[in-house]
Each structure stands twice: as structure tokens, then as C-alpha cells.
Amino acid sequence: MTTLSDSQIQQAQATVPGPRTEALPDVPEAEAHVAPSATVEDGARVGAGAQVWDQSVVRSGADVGAGTILGRGVYIGPGARLGERCKVQNQALVYEPAVLGDGVFIGPAVVLTNDTFPRAVTPDGRLKNADDWVAVGVTIDEGAAVGARAVCVAPVHIGKWASVAAGAVVTRDVPDHALVVGVPARQVGWVGRAGVPLVETAPDTYSCPRTGTTYVVTDGALVEITEHDNQNDNEGKN
């Protein structure tokens, strides 16, 4: 695994959401807030306690989960699905059929694409319509974060609690807890639930400097070690 430089750590810390050291909280039942200048089309669903701010558009068939916040000028395409307690910042474009898990962070001006081989017209010059191409989506799992102005080129899958740095261009799948940067995006480290780059404390063993949580790499995947796991290890040594 490549060692993070100071500048990479600073970049990563600046482009991920704040710390989260416990399970996502329940959202109280409340009316959704839709700004007068926002557009929520008939057939779209906006969950309890969600907020849709100025000039945002939620297309018919889209599903916005409870407690999710859409900033100013956000576009949610028809059929896109957003989980609960997501944050989608100003001017982000979430094209269908994107699927976001609970607690996903989408930074300002992020683009989730949906066309692998984009063209405005067919080979014979006719303007393309919905029957002339197949939409493919970006999937982002629970707790993951995508930094400002990053582009995720569909179809890609971003794993749980992964972090995509600002300005990155994601062209291939991102593992759970991976930290990726650059164009095209490449993995430079691991992050925990708090979004802070992990520190290697022993071979294939990492610690979160903010929460103290321990993680290990097993078969190329990062796994969080819980108190229950530690207790079982200690009992096995007795």
C-alpha cells in the first residue's frame, strides 16, 4: 500500500464529511421541506424530514430517503434512488439509475454519469431518444463520500465508507473503506467511518487516529475489528 504524503492527507481530510463514531441516528417523523423554487415532479417520492433546497429538481420516479438533504441546484434523475440521511451538496448531478445507500455524502458539483458511450445523435445523424441507448448507473454504498467536483463514470461501484477525493475521476470500482485520488482515481490508502486516513500500526493492521478503531486487511479487504472480536481473540489466548 502506498504511504500517504502530508498533502494527500490534508486533501483527503478536506473532502470527506465529519466524524461518525456510532450508528446513523434515527430521523424523527417530520414533513419534508421543499423550497418554493425547487421542482419535485409528480411520481417522485421525498421521504419524511428530507430537505429539497432552491432550484433543485427531483424527477418523476426518483426516490429520496428520509432525512436526506439536497442542496441548491441539485438534479436527481428519474428512477435514481437515494437512501436515508444522505447529503447532496449544491449543483451535484445524480443521473438515473444511480443508487445511493444510507448516509452517503455527495460534494458540490459532483457528477454521477449514466452513459458509457455518449452521443447526441445516432450514426445516421438522427437525434437519439430513450430507445437508442441504455442508461447505466453509479452505485454508492452506505457511508461513502465523494468530494467536490469529482466525476464517477458509470457503471462503477463505490464501497461502504470509501472516500473519493475532490476532483477525482472514478473509472473503476472502489473497495470498501478505500481512499482514492487523482485522474483516473487510484487508491492511496484506507479510511475508517470517520473519514480520516488510517495509520498503519503493524503489517496489515490500521488504526483510526480520530476514533481509535482498529482495522485489518484480510484478502485485500479492510475489516473493522469490534470489541466483540477483540474479546474472542483474548479468550482464545487463555
Short mmCIF file of N, CA and C in Angstrom, two decimals, residues 10 32 34 57 66 103 105 108 114-115 146 157 206 208 213 222 236:
data_model
loop_
_atom_site.label_atom_id
_atom_site.label_comp_id
_atom_site.label_asym_id
_atom_site.label_seq_id
_atom_site.Cartn_x
_atom_site.Cartn_y
_atom_site.Cartn_z
N GLN A 10 -4.04 15.93 3.91
CA GLN A 10 -4.77 17.19 4.03
C GLN A 10 -5.90 17.25 3.00
N ALA A 32 -41.46 16.69 4.90
CA ALA A 32 -40.35 17.09 4.05
C ALA A 32 -40.44 18.58 3.75
N VAL A 34 -39.67 21.39 1.00
CA VAL A 34 -39.36 21.62 -0.41
C VAL A 34 -39.42 23.13 -0.65
N VAL A 57 -34.06 19.88 -8.61
CA VAL A 57 -35.06 19.17 -9.41
C VAL A 57 -35.01 17.68 -9.04
N ALA A 66 -35.70 9.35 3.72
CA ALA A 66 -36.00 10.19 4.88
C ALA A 66 -34.74 10.87 5.40
N GLY A 103 -26.68 7.45 4.37
CA GLY A 103 -25.56 8.22 4.89
C GLY A 103 -24.49 8.54 3.88
N PHE A 105 -22.42 10.88 1.28
CA PHE A 105 -22.11 12.30 1.10
C PHE A 105 -21.69 12.53 -0.35
N PRO A 108 -20.13 19.27 -3.55
CA PRO A 108 -20.60 20.24 -4.53
C PRO A 108 -20.12 19.91 -5.94
N ASN A 114 -24.26 8.45 -16.56
CA ASN A 114 -25.10 7.28 -16.84
C ASN A 114 -25.02 6.79 -18.28
N ASP A 115 -24.02 7.23 -19.04
CA ASP A 115 -23.91 6.84 -20.45
C ASP A 115 -22.47 6.45 -20.74
N VAL A 146 -18.06 11.34 -1.65
CA VAL A 146 -17.49 11.75 -2.93
C VAL A 146 -17.23 13.24 -2.85
N HIS A 157 -18.93 1.06 -8.94
CA HIS A 157 -19.48 0.75 -7.62
C HIS A 157 -18.49 1.25 -6.57
N TYR A 206 -4.37 -1.40 10.89
CA TYR A 206 -4.50 0.04 10.82
C TYR A 206 -5.35 0.55 11.98
N CYS A 208 -7.63 4.15 13.38
CA CYS A 208 -8.18 5.47 13.08
C CYS A 208 -7.67 6.46 14.11
N THR A 213 -10.45 3.19 16.47
CA THR A 213 -10.91 1.90 15.96
C THR A 213 -9.78 1.21 15.20
N LEU A 222 -10.44 -4.35 3.75
CA LEU A 222 -10.30 -3.79 5.09
C LEU A 222 -11.49 -4.19 5.94
N GLY A 236 -9.33 -16.77 23.22
CA GLY A 236 -8.64 -17.85 22.54
C GLY A 236 -7.20 -18.02 23.00
#
